[in-house]
Coordinates of C-alpha atoms in Angstrom, one line a residue:
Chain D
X1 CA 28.4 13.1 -7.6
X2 CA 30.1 14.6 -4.6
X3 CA 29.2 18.8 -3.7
X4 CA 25.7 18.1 -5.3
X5 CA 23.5 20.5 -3.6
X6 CA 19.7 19.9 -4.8
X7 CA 16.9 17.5 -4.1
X8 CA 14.8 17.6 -0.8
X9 CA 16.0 17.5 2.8
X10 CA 15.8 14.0 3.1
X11 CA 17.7 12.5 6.6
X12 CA 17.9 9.6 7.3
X13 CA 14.9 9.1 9.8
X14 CA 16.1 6.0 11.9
X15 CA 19.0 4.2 12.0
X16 CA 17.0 0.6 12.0
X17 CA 15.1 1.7 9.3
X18 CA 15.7 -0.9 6.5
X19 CA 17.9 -0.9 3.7
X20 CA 17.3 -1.0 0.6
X21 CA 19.2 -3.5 -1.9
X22 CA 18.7 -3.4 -5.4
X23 CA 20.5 -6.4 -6.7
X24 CA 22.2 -6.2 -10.6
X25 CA 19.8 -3.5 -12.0
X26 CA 19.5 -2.5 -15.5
X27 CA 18.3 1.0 -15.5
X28 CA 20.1 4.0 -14.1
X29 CA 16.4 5.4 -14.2
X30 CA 14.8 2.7 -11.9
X31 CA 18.0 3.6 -9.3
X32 CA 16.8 7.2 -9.5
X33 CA 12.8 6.8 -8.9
X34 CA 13.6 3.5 -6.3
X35 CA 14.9 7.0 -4.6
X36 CA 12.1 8.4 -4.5
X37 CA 9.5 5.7 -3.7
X38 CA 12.0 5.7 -0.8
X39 CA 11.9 9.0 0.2
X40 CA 8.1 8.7 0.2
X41 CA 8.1 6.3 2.7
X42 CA 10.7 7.8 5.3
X43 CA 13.5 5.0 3.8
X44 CA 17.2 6.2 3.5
X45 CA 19.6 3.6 3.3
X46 CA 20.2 2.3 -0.5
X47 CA 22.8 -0.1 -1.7
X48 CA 23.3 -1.4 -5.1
X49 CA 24.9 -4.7 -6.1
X50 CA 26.7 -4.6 -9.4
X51 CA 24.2 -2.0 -11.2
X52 CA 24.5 -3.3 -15.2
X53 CA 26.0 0.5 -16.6
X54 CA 28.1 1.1 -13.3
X55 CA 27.5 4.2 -10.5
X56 CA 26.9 6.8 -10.2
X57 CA 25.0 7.5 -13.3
X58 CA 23.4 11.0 -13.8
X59 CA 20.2 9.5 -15.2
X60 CA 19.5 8.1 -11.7
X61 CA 19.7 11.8 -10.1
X62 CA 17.0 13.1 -12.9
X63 CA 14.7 10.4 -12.2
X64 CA 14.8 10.9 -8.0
X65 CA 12.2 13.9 -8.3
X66 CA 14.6 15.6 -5.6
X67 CA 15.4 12.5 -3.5
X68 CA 19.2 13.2 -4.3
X69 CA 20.4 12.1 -0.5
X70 CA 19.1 8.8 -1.0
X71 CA 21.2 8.2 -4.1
X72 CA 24.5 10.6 -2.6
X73 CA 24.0 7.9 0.3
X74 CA 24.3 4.8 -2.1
X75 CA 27.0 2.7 -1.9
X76 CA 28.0 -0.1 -4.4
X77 CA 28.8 -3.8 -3.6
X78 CA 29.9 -6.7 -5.9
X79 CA 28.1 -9.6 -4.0
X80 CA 24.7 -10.0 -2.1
X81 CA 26.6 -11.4 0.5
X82 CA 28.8 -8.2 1.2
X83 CA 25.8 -5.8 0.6
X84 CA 24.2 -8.2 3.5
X85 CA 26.9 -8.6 5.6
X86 CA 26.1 -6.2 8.3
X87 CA 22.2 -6.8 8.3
X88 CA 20.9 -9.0 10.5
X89 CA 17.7 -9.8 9.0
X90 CA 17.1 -10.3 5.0
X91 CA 13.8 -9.9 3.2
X92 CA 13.9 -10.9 -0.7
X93 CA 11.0 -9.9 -2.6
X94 CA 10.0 -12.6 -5.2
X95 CA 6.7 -12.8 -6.8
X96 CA 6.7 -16.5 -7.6
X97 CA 8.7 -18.8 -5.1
X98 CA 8.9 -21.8 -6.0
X99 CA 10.8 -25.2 -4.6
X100 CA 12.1 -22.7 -2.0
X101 CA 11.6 -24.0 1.8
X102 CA 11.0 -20.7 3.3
X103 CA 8.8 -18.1 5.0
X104 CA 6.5 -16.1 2.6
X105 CA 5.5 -12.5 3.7
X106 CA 3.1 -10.2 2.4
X107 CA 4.2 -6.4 2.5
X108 CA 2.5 -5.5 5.5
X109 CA 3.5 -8.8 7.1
X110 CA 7.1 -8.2 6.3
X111 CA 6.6 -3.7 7.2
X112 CA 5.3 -5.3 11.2
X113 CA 8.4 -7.7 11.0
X114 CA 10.7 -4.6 9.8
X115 CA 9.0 -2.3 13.0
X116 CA 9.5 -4.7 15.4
X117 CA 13.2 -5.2 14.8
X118 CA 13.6 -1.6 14.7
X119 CA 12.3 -1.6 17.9
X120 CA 15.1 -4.0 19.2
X121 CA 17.7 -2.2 17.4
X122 CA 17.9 -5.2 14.6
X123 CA 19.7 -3.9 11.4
X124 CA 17.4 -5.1 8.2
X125 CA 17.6 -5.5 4.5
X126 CA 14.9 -5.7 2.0
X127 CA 16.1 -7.7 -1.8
X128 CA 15.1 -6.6 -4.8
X129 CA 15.9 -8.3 -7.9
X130 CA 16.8 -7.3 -11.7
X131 CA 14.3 -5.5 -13.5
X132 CA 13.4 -8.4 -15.8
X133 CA 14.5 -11.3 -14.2
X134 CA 14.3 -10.7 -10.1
X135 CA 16.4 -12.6 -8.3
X136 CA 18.3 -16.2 -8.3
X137 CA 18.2 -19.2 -6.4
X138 CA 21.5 -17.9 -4.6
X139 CA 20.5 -14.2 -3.5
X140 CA 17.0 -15.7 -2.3
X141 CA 19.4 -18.0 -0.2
X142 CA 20.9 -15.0 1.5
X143 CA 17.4 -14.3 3.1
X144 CA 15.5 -14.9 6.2
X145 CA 12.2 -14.9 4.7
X146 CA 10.5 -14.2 1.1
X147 CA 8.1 -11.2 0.2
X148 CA 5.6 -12.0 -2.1
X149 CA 2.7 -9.2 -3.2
X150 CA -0.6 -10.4 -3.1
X151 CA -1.8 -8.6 -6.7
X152 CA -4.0 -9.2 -9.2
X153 CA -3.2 -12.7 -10.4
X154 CA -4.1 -11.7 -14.2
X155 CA -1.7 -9.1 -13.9
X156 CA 1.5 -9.3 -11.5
X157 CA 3.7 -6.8 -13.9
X158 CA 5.5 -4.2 -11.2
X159 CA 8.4 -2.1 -12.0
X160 CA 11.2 -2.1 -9.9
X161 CA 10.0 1.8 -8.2
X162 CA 6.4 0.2 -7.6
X163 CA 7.5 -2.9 -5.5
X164 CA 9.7 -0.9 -3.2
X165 CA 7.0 1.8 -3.6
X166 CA 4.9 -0.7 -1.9
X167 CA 7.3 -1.5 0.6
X168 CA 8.1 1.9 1.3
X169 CA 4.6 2.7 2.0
X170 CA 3.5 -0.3 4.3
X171 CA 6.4 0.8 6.4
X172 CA 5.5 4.1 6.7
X173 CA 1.5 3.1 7.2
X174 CA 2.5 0.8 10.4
X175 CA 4.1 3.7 12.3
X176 CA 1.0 6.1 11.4
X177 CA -2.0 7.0 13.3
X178 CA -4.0 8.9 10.9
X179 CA -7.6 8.5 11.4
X180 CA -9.0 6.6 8.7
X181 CA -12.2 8.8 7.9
X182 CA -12.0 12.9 9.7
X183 CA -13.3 15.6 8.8
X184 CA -11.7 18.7 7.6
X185 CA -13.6 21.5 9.3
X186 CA -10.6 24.5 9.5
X187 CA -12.2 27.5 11.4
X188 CA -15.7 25.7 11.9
X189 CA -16.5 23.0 14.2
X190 CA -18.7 19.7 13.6
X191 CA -21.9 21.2 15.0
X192 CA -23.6 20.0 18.4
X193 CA -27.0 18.3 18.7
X194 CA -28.2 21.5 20.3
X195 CA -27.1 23.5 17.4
X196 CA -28.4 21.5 14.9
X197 CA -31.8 21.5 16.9
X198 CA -31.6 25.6 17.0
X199 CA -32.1 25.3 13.2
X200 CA -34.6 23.2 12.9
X201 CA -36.6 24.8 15.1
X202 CA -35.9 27.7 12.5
X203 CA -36.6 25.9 9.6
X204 CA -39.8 23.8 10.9
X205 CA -41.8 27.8 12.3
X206 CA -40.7 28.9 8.8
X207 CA -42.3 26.3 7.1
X208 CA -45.2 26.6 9.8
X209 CA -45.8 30.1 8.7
X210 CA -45.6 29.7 5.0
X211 CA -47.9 26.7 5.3
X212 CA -46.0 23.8 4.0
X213 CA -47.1 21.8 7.0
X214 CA -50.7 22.7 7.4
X215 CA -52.0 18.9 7.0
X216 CA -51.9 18.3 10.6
X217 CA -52.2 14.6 9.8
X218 CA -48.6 14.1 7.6
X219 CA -47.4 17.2 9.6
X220 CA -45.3 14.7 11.8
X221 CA -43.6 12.6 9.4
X222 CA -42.7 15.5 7.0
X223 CA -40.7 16.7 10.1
X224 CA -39.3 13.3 11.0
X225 CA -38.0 12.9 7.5
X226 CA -36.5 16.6 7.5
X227 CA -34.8 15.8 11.1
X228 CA -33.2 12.6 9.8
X229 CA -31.8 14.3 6.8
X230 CA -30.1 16.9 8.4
X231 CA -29.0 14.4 11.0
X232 CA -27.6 12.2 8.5
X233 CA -24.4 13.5 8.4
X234 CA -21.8 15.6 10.4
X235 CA -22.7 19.0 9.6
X236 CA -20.7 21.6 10.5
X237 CA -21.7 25.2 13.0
X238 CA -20.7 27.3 10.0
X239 CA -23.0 25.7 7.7
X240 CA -25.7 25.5 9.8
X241 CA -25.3 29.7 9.7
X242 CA -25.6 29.4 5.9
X243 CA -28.8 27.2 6.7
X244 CA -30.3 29.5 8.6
X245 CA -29.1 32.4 6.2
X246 CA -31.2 30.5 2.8
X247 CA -34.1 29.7 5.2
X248 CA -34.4 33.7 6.4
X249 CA -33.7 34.9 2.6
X250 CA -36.2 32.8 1.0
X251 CA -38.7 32.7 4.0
X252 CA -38.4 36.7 3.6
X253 CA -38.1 36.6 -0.3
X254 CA -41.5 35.3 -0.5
X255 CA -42.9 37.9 2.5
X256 CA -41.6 40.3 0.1
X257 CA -42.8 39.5 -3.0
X258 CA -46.6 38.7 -1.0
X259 CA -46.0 42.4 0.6
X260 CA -45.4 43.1 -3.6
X261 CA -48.6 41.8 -4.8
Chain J
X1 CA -7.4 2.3 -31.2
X2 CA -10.1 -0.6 -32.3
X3 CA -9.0 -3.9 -33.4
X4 CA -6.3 -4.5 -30.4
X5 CA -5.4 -8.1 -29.6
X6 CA -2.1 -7.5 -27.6
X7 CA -1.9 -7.0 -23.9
X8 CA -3.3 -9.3 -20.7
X9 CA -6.4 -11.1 -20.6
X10 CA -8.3 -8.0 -18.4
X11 CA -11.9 -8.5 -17.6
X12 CA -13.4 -5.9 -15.3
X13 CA -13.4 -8.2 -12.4
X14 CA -16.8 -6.5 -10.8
X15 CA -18.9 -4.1 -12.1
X16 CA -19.0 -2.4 -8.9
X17 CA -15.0 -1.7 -8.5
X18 CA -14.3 2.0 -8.6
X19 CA -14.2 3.8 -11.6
X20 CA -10.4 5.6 -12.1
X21 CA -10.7 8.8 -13.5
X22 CA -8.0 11.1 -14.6
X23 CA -8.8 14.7 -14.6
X24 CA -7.2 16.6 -17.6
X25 CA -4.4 14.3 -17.6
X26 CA -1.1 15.8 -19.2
X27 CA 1.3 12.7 -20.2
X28 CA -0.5 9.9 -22.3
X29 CA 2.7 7.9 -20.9
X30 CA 0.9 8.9 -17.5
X31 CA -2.3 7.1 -18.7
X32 CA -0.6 4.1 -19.6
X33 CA 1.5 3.5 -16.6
X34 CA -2.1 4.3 -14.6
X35 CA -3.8 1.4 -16.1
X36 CA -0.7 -0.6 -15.5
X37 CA -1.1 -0.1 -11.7
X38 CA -5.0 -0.5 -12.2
X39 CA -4.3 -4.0 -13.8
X40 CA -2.2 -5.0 -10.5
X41 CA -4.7 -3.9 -8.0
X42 CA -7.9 -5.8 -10.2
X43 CA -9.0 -2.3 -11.5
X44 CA -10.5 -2.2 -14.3
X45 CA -12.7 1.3 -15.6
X46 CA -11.0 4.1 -16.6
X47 CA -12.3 7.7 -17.6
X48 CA -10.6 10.8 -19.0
X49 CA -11.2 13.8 -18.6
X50 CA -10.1 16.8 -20.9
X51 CA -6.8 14.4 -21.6
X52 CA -4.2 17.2 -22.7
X53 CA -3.0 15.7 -25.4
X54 CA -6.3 14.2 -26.9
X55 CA -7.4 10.6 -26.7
X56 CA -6.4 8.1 -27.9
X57 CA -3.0 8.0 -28.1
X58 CA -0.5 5.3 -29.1
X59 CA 2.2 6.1 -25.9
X60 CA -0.6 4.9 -23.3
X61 CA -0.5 1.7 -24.9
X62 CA 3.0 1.4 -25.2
X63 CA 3.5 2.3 -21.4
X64 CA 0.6 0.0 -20.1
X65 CA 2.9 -3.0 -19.7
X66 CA -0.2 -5.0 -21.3
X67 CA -3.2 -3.7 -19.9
X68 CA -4.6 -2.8 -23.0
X69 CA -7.8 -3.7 -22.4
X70 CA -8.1 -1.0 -19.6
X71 CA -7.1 1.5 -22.1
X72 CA -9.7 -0.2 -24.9
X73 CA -12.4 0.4 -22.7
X74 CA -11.8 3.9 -21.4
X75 CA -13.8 7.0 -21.8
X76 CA -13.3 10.5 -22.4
X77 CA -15.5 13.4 -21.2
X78 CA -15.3 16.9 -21.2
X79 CA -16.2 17.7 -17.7
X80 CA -15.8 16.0 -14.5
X81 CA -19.6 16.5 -13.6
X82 CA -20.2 14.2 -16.9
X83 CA -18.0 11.9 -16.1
X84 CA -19.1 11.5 -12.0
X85 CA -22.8 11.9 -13.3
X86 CA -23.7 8.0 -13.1
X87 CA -21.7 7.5 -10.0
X88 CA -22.8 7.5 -6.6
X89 CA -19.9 7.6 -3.9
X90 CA -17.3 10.1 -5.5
X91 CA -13.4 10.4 -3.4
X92 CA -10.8 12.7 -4.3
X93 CA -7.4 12.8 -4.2
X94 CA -5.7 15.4 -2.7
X95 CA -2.5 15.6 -1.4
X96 CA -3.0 19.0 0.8
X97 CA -6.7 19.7 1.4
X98 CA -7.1 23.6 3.0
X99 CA -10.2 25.5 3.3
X100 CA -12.5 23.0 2.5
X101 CA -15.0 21.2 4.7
X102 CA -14.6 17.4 3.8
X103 CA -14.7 14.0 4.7
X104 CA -10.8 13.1 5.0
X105 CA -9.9 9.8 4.2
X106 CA -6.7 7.5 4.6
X107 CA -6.4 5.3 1.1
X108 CA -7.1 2.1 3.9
X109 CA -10.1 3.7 4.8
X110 CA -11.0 4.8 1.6
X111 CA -10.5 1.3 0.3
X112 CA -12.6 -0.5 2.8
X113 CA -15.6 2.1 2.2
X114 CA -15.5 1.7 -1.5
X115 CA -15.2 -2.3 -0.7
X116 CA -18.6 -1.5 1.6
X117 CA -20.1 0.5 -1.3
X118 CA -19.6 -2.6 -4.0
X119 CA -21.4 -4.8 -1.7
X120 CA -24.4 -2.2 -1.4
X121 CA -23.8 -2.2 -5.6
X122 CA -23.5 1.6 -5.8
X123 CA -21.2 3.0 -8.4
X124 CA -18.1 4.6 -7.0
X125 CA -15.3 6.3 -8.8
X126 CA -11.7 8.4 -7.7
X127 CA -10.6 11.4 -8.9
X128 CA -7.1 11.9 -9.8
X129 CA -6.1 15.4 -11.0
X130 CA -2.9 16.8 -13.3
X131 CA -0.1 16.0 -12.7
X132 CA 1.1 19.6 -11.4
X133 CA -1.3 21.3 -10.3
X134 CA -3.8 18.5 -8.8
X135 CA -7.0 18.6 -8.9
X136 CA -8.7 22.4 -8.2
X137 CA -11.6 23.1 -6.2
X138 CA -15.0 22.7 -8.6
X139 CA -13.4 19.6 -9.4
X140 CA -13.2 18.5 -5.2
X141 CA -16.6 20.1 -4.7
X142 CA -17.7 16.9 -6.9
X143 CA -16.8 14.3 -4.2
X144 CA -18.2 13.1 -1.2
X145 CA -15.1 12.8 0.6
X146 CA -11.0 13.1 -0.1
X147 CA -8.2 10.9 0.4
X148 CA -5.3 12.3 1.4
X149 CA -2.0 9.7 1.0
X150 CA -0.7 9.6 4.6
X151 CA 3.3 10.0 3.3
X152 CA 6.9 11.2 4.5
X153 CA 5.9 15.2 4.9
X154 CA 9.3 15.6 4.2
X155 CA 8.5 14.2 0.3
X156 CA 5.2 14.0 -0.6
X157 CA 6.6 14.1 -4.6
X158 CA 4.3 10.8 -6.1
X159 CA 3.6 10.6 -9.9
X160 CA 0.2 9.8 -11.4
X161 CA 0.5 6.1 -11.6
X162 CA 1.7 5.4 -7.7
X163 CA -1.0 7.3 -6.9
X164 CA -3.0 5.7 -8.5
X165 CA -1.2 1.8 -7.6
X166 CA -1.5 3.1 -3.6
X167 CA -5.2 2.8 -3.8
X168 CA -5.3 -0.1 -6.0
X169 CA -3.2 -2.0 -3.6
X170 CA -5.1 -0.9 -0.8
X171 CA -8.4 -1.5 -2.9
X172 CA -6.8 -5.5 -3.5
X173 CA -5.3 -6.0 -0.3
X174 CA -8.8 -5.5 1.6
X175 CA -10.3 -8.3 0.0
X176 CA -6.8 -10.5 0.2
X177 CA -6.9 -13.1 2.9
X178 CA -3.4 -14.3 2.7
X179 CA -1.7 -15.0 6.4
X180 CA 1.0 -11.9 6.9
X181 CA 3.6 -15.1 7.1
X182 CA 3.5 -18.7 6.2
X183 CA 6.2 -21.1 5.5
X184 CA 6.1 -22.7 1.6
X185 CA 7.3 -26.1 2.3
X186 CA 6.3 -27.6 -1.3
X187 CA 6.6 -31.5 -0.9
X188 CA 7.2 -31.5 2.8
X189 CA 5.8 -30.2 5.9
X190 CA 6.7 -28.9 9.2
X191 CA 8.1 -31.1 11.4
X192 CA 5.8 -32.7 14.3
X193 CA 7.1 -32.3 18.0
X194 CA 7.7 -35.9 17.6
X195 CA 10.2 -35.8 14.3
X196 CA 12.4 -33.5 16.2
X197 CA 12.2 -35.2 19.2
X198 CA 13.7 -38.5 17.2
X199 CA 16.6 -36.4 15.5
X200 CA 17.6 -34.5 18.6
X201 CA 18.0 -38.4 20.1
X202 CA 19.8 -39.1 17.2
X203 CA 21.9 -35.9 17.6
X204 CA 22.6 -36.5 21.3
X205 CA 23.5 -40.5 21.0
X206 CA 25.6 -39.7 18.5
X207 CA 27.3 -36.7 20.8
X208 CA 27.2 -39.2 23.6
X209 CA 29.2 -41.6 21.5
X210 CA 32.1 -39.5 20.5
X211 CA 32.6 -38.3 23.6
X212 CA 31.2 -34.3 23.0
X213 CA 28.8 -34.7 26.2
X214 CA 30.9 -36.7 28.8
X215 CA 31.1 -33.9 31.2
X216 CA 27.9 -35.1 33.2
X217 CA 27.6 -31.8 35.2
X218 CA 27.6 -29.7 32.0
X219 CA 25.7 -32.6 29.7
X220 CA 22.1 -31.1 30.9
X221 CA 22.6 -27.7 29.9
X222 CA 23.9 -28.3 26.8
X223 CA 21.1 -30.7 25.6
X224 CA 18.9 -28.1 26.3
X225 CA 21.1 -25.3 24.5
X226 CA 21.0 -27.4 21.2
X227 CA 17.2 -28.0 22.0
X228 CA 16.4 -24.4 21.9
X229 CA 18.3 -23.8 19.0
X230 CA 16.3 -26.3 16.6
X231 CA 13.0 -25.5 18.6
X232 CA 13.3 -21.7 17.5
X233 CA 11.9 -22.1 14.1
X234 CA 10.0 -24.4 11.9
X235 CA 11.2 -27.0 10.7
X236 CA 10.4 -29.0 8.0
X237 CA 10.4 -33.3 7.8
X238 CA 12.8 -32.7 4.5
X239 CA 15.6 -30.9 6.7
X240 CA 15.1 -33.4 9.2
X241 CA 16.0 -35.7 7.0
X242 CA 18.7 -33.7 6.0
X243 CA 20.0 -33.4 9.1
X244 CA 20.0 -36.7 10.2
X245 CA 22.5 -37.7 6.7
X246 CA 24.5 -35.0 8.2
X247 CA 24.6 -36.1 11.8
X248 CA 25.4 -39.7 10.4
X249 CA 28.3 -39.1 8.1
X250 CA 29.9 -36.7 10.0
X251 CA 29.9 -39.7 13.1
X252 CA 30.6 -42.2 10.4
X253 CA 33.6 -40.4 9.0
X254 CA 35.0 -39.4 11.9
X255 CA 34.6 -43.3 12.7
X256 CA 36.5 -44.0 9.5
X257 CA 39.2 -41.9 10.3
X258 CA 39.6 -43.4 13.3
X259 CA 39.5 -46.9 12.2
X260 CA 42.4 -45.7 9.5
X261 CA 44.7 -44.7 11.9

């Protein structure tokens, strides 16, 4: 697979970032989208003990969706001992332990473990087992601590791409900072309190004038319900233009058809 | 597709839990695997819209790993007004919103609003649109907000069905309470104070004995050394136990030897 020249621009973004082990898989095809369930989550490194139809395999490359470094990157190892030899701490993802004396993670347990021994310059491994079978007694010995996904328990069926897409994910999540709710205003802004009174000072005269609020008595509420409307959520300066446009258009409309009559 | 019996025993596990629907999905195979990764997260409605190939279609089945049921129930409708129409908190995924003034949400933040909507019981759905092109603008002009998958820039590249698994996961993990590490200790339990306290006596009396702390200056130190050590992490009463068989025969035998000689 050497001088291949597609697939994304994928470096490898940190040198603690953890590995990824996929221990005896079956399909060429899992290899190649494990890749890029990677990629998606900023992971790099990718070792494979004793994949069942050899490597490399060009089904793999197909399946990555572009995330060719990953797989060029990939070495090959005969034991999960030497694949883990270097690391320093080992996280084997199992979604039933049983009779095992050991620490249990969730993802996002495990992705704040992974962070913080980036941060001391820890080298890491996460395990991931056979497609049908996962992994044995003895590769789960070679860890520190078990993963386990919290999932439906009616239905814990995940292929091999989804539980390291999970993985991938909740490390890329712990480093990121993105608000959870914005809002997307491009050219506009969210409007001001000031603005938003501007138009419906606008809106209330126009209504004034056409009579919709001649019953002095409700004339009150009927503005107090308007107000918290508008208020209700962030509107932008740009669309409080537009408002102002409709109100003038069919505040004049009906002038103008009156003036018609 | 009536008549079914195969697949897991799926219930729609509220009848507030968002609705999926797939806007003019192209691969039935894409349909399956989606309520594959619906199943995990506890999802359970599913709507087409304008499927490609037509509905139903054997492949879904064959690709849904079991969740038939989801698959049973789903709908198909020709517009994505009709199939929003009963809903009332609509979010769209979009993996580069431009020009469009929107709510922007993380699938975290996204999950714990729709988690906040069930318990109002209002009817929520997510829109997920073709696999190329995503979903186009009359079709994002039906939400209330969008969720945009916080992801490696470099490699945004995620198929139907992890797109669709992100927010189920997220959708699961909000209302999952398990601790982000525990220790599965099965039969035994983690040592009290006071059980490693009477091994580390045992340890050092038998230390004392063979002669492996008679350098009284050093002797302190090195107590506390091998105290650290077996303070670090948790123990359980089993390896205790363990220990203590191993601290034994290795005196004994050595005291064999000995006596042999």
């Amino acid at each position: 697979m050497t001088g291949r020249d597609g697939g994304a621009d994928l470096a490898p973004i940190g040198e603690f970032s953890p590995v990824v082990i996929l221990v005896r898989p079956q399909l060429a095809e899992n290899v190649g989208t494990t890749a890029r369930a990677m990629a998606n989550g900023g992971l790099f490194h990718l070792r494979l003990v004793s994949p069942r139809d050899g490597w490399p395999q060009e089904r793999a490359w197909y399946a990555s969706s572009g995330a060719d470094r990953i797989l060029d990157a990939a070495t090959v190892h005969e034991t999960v001992a030497d694949a883990v030899s270097d690391l320093q701490h080992v996280y084997a993802t199992c979604p039933r332990p049983r009779h095992i004396v050991k620490p249990v993670m969730t993802p996002r347990g495990a992705a704040a473990e992974l962070r913080a021994c980036e941060r001391r310059s820890l080298r890491t491994g996460l395990l991931f087992g056979p497609e049908r079978a996962g992994l044995d007694n003895d590769d789960m010995a070679c860890a520190d601590a078990l993963i386990r996904y919290p999932l439906n328990p009616g239905f814990m069926s995940l292929n091999l791409a989804q539980a390291v897409l999970v993985m991938a994910y909740e490390w890329w999540m712990y480093a990121d900072d993105t608000p959870p709710r914005t809002l997307m205003t491009n050219e506009t802004h969210v409007a001001t309190k000031g603005e938003l009174e501007n138009f419906m000072d606008h809106l209330i005269r126009d209504l004034d004038a056409c009579g919709f609020l001649r019953n002095e008595q409700k004339r009150p509420g009927m503005v107090r319900n308007l107000r918290h409307l508008f208020q209700r959520g962030e509107v932008t300066e740009q669309e409080l233009r537009t408002l102002h446009g409709v109100v003038s258009e069919l505040s004049h409309g009906r002038h103008a058809r009156r003036g018609g009559k």
